[in-house]
Amino acid sequence: GPTHYLTDTRLLRAASARAMARPNLTEIVPGLAITDPDAATTARTITAVNTGLKPWTSDGLDVSIEAYGIKGAVASVSLFRKDIKNFFGTVRSVATPALLEEFGLSDDYLSYDVITKSNFGEARVEGYELSWRQSLYFLPSWAKGFQMFGNATISRVSGENALDFTPFAHKNLNWGMSYIRKKVSIKFNVAYAYKVTGARVAASATVPDGTFSWVAPQITQDLSFDYRFHKRLTIYGSARNLTGDPKRTMRSGPNTPVFTQPQSIQNFGTLITLGVRSEF
């Protein structure tokens, strides 16, 4: 798209694009994934592949202002809008004898939920993004290489099928610090996702219409480093989710009591990776 120089250090950018995406091969190859029958009732699921998924299309518009050289900082503000058709959505329904028969399964799985993907109609995603990166150039020479950064994406979804546009995070915040010199690179990042909306739950005798699953707000902290101790050898490592925060999946609908909303808690712990990378 076109770029307009407001000043030597201020840019105005505008862009529009049309995109189309086909389903991944794993999303259309026939198959079933069934969880352990000894798992808790809320965690028993049958994930079924929908071989009839069609491609989705998107028409997007983006306008941004970027500023450079503000006492070592780079900042930008952007507005965006995307009109999406035939997007993929997830449907979660309670297993019934008829549904199990369709997949060739017995009534032993009546305590399970069936999860599958489908094409939905239209949705519009619009919002704004703020980004900032600050070089700490004023530090002593031995400490130069530090940078602080942060960005925020605030968006909303609307349209005929907005409730089926999932998963969708209305707020994503990231901030942290990095240190980069000739031989060493260290990065620390904090990510916050606010209430990621999930699949609609099919209505039944025990589930009222308008019930949805969602992931509770979560903060994750990641740390990574690289150290080149030889021109051809580098030691690297990372720690994902330093504090081991769990993923909490909830379910709520009309008049759902708060104490019945939690469905599952997944403790993934901290994933630590260490290794050596060589170049020849």
Coordinates of C-alpha atoms in Angstrom, one line a residue:
G1 CA 0.0 0.0 0.0
P2 CA 1.0 3.7 -0.2
T3 CA 3.4 5.3 2.3
H4 CA 3.3 9.1 3.0
Y5 CA 6.1 10.9 4.8
L6 CA 4.6 13.4 7.2
T7 CA 8.1 14.4 8.3
D8 CA 11.5 12.8 8.1
T9 CA 10.7 10.6 11.2
R10 CA 6.9 10.2 10.8
L11 CA 5.2 7.8 8.3
L12 CA 1.6 7.3 7.4
R13 CA 0.9 3.9 5.8
A14 CA -2.3 2.5 4.3
A15 CA -2.8 -1.0 2.9
S16 CA -5.6 -3.2 1.7
A17 CA -5.5 -6.9 0.8
R18 CA -7.7 -9.9 -0.1
A19 CA -6.7 -13.2 1.3
M20 CA -7.9 -16.8 0.9
A21 CA -6.9 -19.8 3.0
R22 CA -7.7 -23.5 2.5
P23 CA -8.0 -25.9 5.4
N24 CA -4.8 -27.6 6.5
L25 CA -4.5 -31.2 5.4
T26 CA -5.0 -32.4 9.0
E27 CA -8.4 -30.6 9.0
I28 CA -9.9 -32.5 6.1
V29 CA -8.3 -36.0 6.3
P30 CA -10.9 -38.3 7.9
G31 CA -10.2 -39.3 11.5
L32 CA -11.2 -39.3 15.1
A33 CA -9.3 -38.4 18.2
I34 CA -10.8 -39.8 21.5
T35 CA -9.5 -38.9 24.9
D36 CA -8.8 -41.4 27.7
P37 CA -12.1 -42.9 29.0
D38 CA -10.7 -42.7 32.6
A39 CA -10.4 -38.9 32.3
A40 CA -12.7 -36.6 34.2
T41 CA -16.2 -36.3 32.6
T42 CA -15.6 -32.7 31.6
A43 CA -12.4 -33.7 29.7
R44 CA -13.8 -36.6 27.7
T45 CA -14.0 -35.5 24.1
I46 CA -14.2 -36.9 20.6
T47 CA -12.6 -34.7 18.0
A48 CA -14.0 -35.5 14.5
V49 CA -12.6 -34.2 11.3
N50 CA -15.0 -32.4 8.9
T51 CA -13.9 -33.4 5.4
G52 CA -16.2 -30.9 3.8
L53 CA -14.5 -27.7 5.1
K54 CA -14.3 -25.0 2.4
P55 CA -11.7 -22.2 2.0
W56 CA -12.3 -18.9 3.9
T57 CA -11.7 -15.4 2.4
S58 CA -10.8 -12.1 4.0
D59 CA -10.8 -8.4 2.8
G60 CA -8.6 -6.3 5.0
L61 CA -7.8 -2.6 5.5
D62 CA -5.0 -1.2 7.6
V63 CA -3.9 2.4 8.4
S64 CA -0.9 3.1 10.6
I65 CA 1.3 6.0 11.8
E66 CA 4.9 5.2 12.7
A67 CA 7.3 7.5 14.5
Y68 CA 11.1 7.0 14.7
G69 CA 13.9 8.7 16.6
I70 CA 11.9 9.8 19.7
K71 CA 14.8 9.7 22.2
G72 CA 15.7 6.2 21.2
A73 CA 12.1 5.0 20.8
V74 CA 10.1 3.6 17.9
A75 CA 6.3 3.8 18.2
S76 CA 3.3 3.1 16.0
V77 CA -0.4 3.2 16.1
S78 CA -2.6 1.3 13.6
L79 CA -6.2 0.8 12.9
F80 CA -7.4 -2.4 11.1
R81 CA -10.5 -4.0 9.8
K82 CA -11.1 -7.5 8.3
D83 CA -14.3 -8.8 6.7
I84 CA -14.1 -12.6 6.8
K85 CA -16.4 -15.1 5.0
N86 CA -16.8 -18.8 5.5
F87 CA -14.4 -18.8 8.5
F88 CA -13.7 -22.0 10.4
G89 CA -15.6 -22.3 13.7
T90 CA -15.6 -25.1 16.3
V91 CA -18.8 -26.8 17.4
R92 CA -19.0 -28.7 20.6
S93 CA -22.0 -30.9 21.2
V94 CA -23.1 -33.5 23.7
A95 CA -22.8 -37.1 22.2
T96 CA -26.1 -38.7 21.3
P97 CA -26.8 -42.2 20.1
A98 CA -27.5 -40.9 16.5
L99 CA -24.3 -38.9 16.5
L100 CA -22.2 -41.7 17.8
E101 CA -23.7 -44.1 15.2
E102 CA -22.6 -41.6 12.5
F103 CA -19.0 -42.0 13.5
G104 CA -19.3 -45.8 14.0
L105 CA -19.1 -45.6 17.8
S106 CA -21.1 -47.4 20.5
D107 CA -23.2 -45.9 23.3
D108 CA -20.2 -46.4 25.6
Y109 CA -19.2 -42.8 24.6
L110 CA -22.5 -41.1 25.6
S111 CA -20.6 -39.3 28.4
Y112 CA -18.3 -37.6 25.8
D113 CA -18.6 -34.2 24.0
V114 CA -18.1 -34.2 20.2
I115 CA -15.9 -31.4 18.8
T116 CA -15.7 -30.7 15.1
K117 CA -15.1 -27.7 12.8
S118 CA -17.5 -26.2 10.3
N119 CA -17.7 -23.2 7.9
F120 CA -19.8 -20.3 9.2
G121 CA -21.0 -17.1 7.5
E122 CA -19.6 -13.6 7.9
A123 CA -17.8 -11.7 10.7
R124 CA -15.9 -8.4 10.9
V125 CA -12.9 -8.0 13.1
E126 CA -11.8 -4.4 13.8
G127 CA -9.6 -2.7 16.3
Y128 CA -6.3 -1.0 17.0
E129 CA -2.8 -1.8 17.8
L130 CA -0.2 0.1 19.8
S131 CA 3.5 -0.7 19.6
W132 CA 6.5 0.8 21.4
R133 CA 10.3 -0.1 21.6
Q134 CA 12.8 1.9 23.6
S135 CA 16.5 1.6 23.4
L136 CA 18.3 2.5 26.6
Y137 CA 21.1 4.4 24.9
F138 CA 21.7 6.6 27.9
L139 CA 23.1 3.7 30.0
P140 CA 26.9 3.2 30.5
S141 CA 28.8 1.7 27.6
W142 CA 29.0 -1.8 29.3
A143 CA 25.2 -1.8 29.7
K144 CA 24.2 -0.7 26.2
G145 CA 22.2 -3.2 24.3
F146 CA 19.2 -3.1 26.6
Q147 CA 15.8 -2.5 25.0
M148 CA 12.3 -2.4 26.5
F149 CA 9.2 -3.1 24.4
G150 CA 5.5 -3.3 24.6
N151 CA 2.5 -3.8 22.3
A152 CA -1.3 -4.1 22.7
T153 CA -3.9 -5.3 20.4
I154 CA -7.5 -4.4 21.2
S155 CA -10.2 -5.7 18.9
R156 CA -13.8 -6.7 18.6
V157 CA -15.8 -9.0 16.4
S158 CA -19.2 -8.2 14.9
G159 CA -21.5 -9.4 12.2
E160 CA -24.1 -12.1 11.5
N161 CA -21.9 -14.9 12.8
A162 CA -19.8 -13.1 15.4
L163 CA -20.5 -15.5 18.2
D164 CA -19.1 -18.4 16.2
F165 CA -15.8 -16.6 15.4
T166 CA -13.6 -18.6 17.8
P167 CA -11.1 -18.7 19.3
F168 CA -11.1 -14.9 19.7
A169 CA -9.1 -12.8 22.2
H170 CA -10.4 -9.3 22.6
K171 CA -7.2 -8.1 24.3
N172 CA -3.6 -9.2 23.8
L173 CA -0.8 -7.4 25.7
N174 CA 2.9 -8.1 25.4
W175 CA 5.8 -6.4 27.2
G176 CA 9.3 -7.2 28.2
M177 CA 13.0 -6.5 27.8
S178 CA 15.9 -7.7 25.7
Y179 CA 19.7 -7.5 25.9
I180 CA 21.7 -7.9 22.7
R181 CA 25.4 -7.6 22.3
K182 CA 28.0 -9.2 20.0
K183 CA 28.0 -12.7 21.6
V184 CA 25.0 -12.8 23.8
S185 CA 21.2 -12.3 23.4
I186 CA 18.7 -12.5 26.3
K187 CA 15.0 -11.9 26.0
F188 CA 12.3 -11.8 28.6
N189 CA 8.6 -11.5 27.5
V190 CA 5.3 -11.3 29.3
A191 CA 2.1 -12.1 27.5
Y192 CA -1.5 -11.4 28.7
A193 CA -4.5 -12.8 26.9
Y194 CA -7.9 -11.7 28.1
K195 CA -10.8 -14.2 28.1
V196 CA -10.4 -16.1 24.9
T197 CA -13.9 -16.9 23.7
G198 CA -14.4 -20.5 22.5
A199 CA -16.8 -22.8 20.9
R200 CA -20.6 -22.7 21.2
V201 CA -21.9 -25.6 23.1
A202 CA -24.9 -27.3 21.5
A203 CA -28.1 -27.0 23.5
S204 CA -29.5 -30.1 25.2
A205 CA -31.7 -31.1 28.1
T206 CA -29.0 -30.0 30.5
V207 CA -27.3 -27.3 28.5
P208 CA -29.3 -24.1 27.7
D209 CA -29.1 -22.3 24.4
G210 CA -26.5 -19.6 24.3
T211 CA -23.8 -21.6 26.3
F212 CA -20.2 -21.1 25.3
S213 CA -16.8 -22.3 26.4
W214 CA -13.9 -19.8 27.0
V215 CA -10.4 -19.7 28.4
A216 CA -9.9 -17.6 31.5
P217 CA -7.5 -14.6 31.4
Q218 CA -3.9 -15.9 31.5
I219 CA -0.4 -14.4 31.9
T220 CA 2.6 -16.3 30.7
Q221 CA 6.3 -15.4 31.1
D222 CA 9.0 -16.6 28.7
L223 CA 12.8 -16.3 28.9
S224 CA 15.3 -17.2 26.2
F225 CA 19.1 -16.7 25.6
D226 CA 21.8 -17.3 23.0
Y227 CA 25.5 -17.2 23.7
R228 CA 28.0 -17.6 20.8
F229 CA 31.2 -18.8 22.4
H230 CA 32.8 -19.7 19.0
K231 CA 32.1 -18.3 15.5
R232 CA 30.5 -21.7 14.6
L233 CA 29.0 -22.8 17.9
T234 CA 26.2 -21.2 19.9
I235 CA 24.6 -22.3 23.2
Y236 CA 20.9 -21.6 23.4
G237 CA 18.1 -22.1 25.9
S238 CA 14.6 -21.1 26.8
A239 CA 12.0 -21.4 29.5
R240 CA 8.3 -21.2 28.5
N241 CA 5.7 -20.3 31.1
L242 CA 8.2 -19.6 33.8
T243 CA 5.6 -19.4 36.6
G244 CA 3.8 -22.5 35.4
D245 CA 0.4 -20.8 35.2
P246 CA -2.4 -23.3 34.3
K247 CA -4.9 -23.0 31.4
R248 CA -8.4 -22.7 32.8
T249 CA -11.3 -23.6 30.5
M250 CA -14.7 -22.3 31.5
R251 CA -18.3 -22.7 30.3
S252 CA -21.1 -20.3 30.8
G253 CA -24.5 -19.5 29.5
P254 CA -27.8 -17.9 30.6
N255 CA -28.1 -17.9 34.4
T256 CA -25.0 -20.1 34.8
P257 CA -23.8 -20.0 38.5
V258 CA -20.2 -18.9 38.9
F259 CA -19.2 -22.1 40.8
T260 CA -20.3 -24.3 37.9
Q261 CA -18.3 -22.4 35.2
P262 CA -14.9 -24.1 35.6
Q263 CA -14.7 -27.1 33.3
S264 CA -11.0 -28.1 33.3
I265 CA -7.6 -26.9 34.5
Q266 CA -4.5 -28.0 32.5
N267 CA -1.1 -27.7 34.2
F268 CA 1.5 -27.7 31.5
G269 CA 4.3 -26.6 33.9
T270 CA 7.4 -24.9 32.6
L271 CA 9.0 -26.1 29.3
I272 CA 12.8 -25.8 29.5
T273 CA 15.0 -26.2 26.4
L274 CA 18.8 -26.3 26.2
G275 CA 20.9 -27.0 23.2
V276 CA 24.0 -26.3 21.1
R277 CA 23.7 -25.0 17.5
S278 CA 26.6 -25.3 15.0
E279 CA 27.3 -23.8 11.6
F280 CA 29.5 -25.4 9.0

